[in-house]
Coordinates of C-alpha atoms in Angstrom, one line a residue:
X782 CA -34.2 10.3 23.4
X783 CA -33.7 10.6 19.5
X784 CA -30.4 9.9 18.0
X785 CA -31.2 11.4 14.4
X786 CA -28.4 13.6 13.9
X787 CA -26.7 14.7 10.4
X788 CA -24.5 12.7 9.2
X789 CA -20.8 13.1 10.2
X790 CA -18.8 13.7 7.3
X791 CA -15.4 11.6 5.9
X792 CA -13.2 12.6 8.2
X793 CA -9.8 12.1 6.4
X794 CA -10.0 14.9 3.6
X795 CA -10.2 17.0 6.3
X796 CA -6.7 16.1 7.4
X797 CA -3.3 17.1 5.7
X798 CA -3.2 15.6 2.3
X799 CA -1.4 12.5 2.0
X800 CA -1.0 10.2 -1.2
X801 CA -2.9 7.3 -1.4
X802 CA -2.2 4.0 -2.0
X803 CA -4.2 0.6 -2.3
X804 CA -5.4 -2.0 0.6
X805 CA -7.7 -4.8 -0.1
X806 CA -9.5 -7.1 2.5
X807 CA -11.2 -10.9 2.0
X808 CA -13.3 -10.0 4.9
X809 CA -14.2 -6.0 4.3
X810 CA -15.7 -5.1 1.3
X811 CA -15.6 -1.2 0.6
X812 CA -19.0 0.4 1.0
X813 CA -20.8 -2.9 2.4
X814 CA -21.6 -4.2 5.5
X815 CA -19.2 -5.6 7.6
X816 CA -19.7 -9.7 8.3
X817 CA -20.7 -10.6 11.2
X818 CA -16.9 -11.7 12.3
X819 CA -16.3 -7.7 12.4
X820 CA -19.2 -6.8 14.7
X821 CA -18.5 -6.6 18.5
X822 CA -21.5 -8.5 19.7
X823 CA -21.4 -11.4 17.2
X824 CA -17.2 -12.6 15.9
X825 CA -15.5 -10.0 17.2
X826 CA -12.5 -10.3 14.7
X827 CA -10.2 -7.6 13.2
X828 CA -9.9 -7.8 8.9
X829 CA -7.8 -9.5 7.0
X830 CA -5.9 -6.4 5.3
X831 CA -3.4 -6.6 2.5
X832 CA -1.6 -2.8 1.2
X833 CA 0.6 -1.6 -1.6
X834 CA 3.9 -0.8 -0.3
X835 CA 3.5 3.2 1.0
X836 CA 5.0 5.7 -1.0
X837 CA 8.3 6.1 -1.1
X838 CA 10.0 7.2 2.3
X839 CA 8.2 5.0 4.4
X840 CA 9.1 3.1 7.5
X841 CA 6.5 1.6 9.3
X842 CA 2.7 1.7 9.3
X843 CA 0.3 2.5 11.7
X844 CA -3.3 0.5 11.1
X845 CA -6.7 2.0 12.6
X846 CA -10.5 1.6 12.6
X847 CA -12.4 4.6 13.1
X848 CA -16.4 5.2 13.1
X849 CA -17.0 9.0 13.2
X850 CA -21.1 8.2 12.9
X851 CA -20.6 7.5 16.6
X852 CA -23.0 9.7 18.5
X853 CA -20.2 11.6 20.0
X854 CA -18.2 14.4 18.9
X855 CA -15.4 12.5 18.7
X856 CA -16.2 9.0 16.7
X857 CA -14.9 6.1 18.4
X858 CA -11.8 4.5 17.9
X859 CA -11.9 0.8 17.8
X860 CA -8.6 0.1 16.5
X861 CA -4.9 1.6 16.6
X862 CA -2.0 -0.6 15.8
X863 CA 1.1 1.3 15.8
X864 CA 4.9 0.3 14.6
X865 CA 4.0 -2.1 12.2
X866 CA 7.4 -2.8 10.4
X867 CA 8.3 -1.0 6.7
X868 CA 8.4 -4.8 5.0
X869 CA 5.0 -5.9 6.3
X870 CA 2.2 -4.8 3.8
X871 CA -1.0 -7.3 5.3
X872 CA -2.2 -8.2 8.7
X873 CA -4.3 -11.4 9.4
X874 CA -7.9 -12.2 10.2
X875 CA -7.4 -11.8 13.7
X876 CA -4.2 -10.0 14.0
X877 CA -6.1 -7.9 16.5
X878 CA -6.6 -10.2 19.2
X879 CA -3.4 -8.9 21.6
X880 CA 0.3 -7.8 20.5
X881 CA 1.1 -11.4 20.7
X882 CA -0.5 -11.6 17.2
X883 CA 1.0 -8.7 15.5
X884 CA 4.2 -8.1 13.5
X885 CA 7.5 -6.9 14.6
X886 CA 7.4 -4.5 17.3
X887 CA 4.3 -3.4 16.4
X888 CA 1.7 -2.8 19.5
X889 CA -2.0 -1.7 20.3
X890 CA -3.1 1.3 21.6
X891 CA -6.0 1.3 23.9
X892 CA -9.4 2.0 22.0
X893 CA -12.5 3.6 23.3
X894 CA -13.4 0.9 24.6
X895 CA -10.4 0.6 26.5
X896 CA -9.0 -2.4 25.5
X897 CA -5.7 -3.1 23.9
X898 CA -7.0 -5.4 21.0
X899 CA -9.5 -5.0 18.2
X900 CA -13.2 -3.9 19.3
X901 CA -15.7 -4.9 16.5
X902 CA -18.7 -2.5 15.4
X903 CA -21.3 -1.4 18.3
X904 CA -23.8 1.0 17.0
X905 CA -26.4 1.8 19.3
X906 CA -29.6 -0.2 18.4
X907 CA -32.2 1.7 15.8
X908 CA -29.5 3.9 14.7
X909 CA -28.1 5.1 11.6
X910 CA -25.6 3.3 8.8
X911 CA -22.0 3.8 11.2
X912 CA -18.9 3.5 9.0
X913 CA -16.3 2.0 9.7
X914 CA -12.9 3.4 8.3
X915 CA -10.0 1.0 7.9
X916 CA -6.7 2.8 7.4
X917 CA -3.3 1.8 6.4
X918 CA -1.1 5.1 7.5
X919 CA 2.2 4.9 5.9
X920 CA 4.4 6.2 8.1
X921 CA 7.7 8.5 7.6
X922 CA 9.5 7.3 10.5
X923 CA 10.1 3.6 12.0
X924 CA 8.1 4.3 15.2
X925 CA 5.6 7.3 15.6
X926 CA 6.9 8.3 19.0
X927 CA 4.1 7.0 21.1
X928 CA 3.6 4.0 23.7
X929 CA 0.6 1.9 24.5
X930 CA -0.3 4.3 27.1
X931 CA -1.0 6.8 24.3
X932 CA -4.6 7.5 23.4
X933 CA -5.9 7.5 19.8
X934 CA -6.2 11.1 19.5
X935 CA -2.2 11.5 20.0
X936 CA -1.5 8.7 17.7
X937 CA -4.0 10.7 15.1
X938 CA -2.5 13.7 16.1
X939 CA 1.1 12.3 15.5
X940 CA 0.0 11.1 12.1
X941 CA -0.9 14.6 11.1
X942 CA 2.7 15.2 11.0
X943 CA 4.0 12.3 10.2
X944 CA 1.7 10.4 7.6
X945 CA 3.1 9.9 3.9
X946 CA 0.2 8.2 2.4
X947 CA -3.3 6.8 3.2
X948 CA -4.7 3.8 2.2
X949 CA -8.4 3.0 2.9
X950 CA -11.2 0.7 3.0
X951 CA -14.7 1.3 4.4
X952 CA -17.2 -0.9 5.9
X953 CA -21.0 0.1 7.4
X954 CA -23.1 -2.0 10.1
X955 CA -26.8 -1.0 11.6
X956 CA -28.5 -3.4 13.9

């Protein structure tokens, strides 16, 4: 079986416009590949991620990683934090180990690979460059309305209504 396939596009102009904002990383580089601390088989390790305050109006933040070269329709999801308080503008290397290590209230939601935690990059072997969108969602309300029972398509479809600004930072891995 062949994966070749077009390349899926950016997935987030495609979404109600939102102002942008800026988010840095020590450990994700945009347009790079991710270090081998970010890749499931290898570290295994959420970013480091510092962010401007969101625009004005904001009251919490919602963080995820999304890979929409996944050979899916529906990308893969490996990472959802939701509730992240208004005041908290970075998340440690590592932050994504449990809710233990998060701020506030914040919590996971499960990812696609059904864990409630960070899930590095997976590509299948001898495919293409997957990306791997880091995004800081600044929020309108203090909690998006969801639990951890949620799935990441009703967080994302919650953020369509409810997403003031974007902030994000890319990184690629191919085995």
């Amino acid at each position: 079986m062949s994966l070749d396939r077009p390349v899926s596009p950016d997935p987030y102009p495609l979404l109600p416009a939102a102002a942008t904002f800026g988010v840095t990383s020590t450990d994700v580089t945009d347009g790079q590949p991710l270090k081998d601390d970010q890749v499931y088989a290898l570290g295994n390790t959420s970013p480091q991620l510092s962010w401007e305050p969101g625009p004005e109006g904001t009251q919490s933040y919602v963080v995820t990683c999304f890979d929409p070269d996944a050979p899916i329709p529906s990308g893969f999801w490996h990472w959802v934090v939701v509730d992240i308080p208004a005041d908290v503008t970075s998340l440690d290397t590592g932050a994504g180990a449990s809710d233990a290590t998060l701020p506030g209230g914040a919590f996971h939601v499960r990812n696609d690979f059904g864990t409630p935690d960070y899930a590095g990059a997976a590509p299948p072997e001898g495919d293409q460059v997957h990306r791997y969108f880091y995004v800081v969602h600044a929020v309108k309300e203090a909690e998006l309305g969801v639990d951890s029972s949620a799935t990441p398509a009703v967080v994302g479809f919650n953020l369509a209504f409810k997403t003031l600004g974007r902030a994000i930072v890319t990184g690629t891995y191919q085995h």
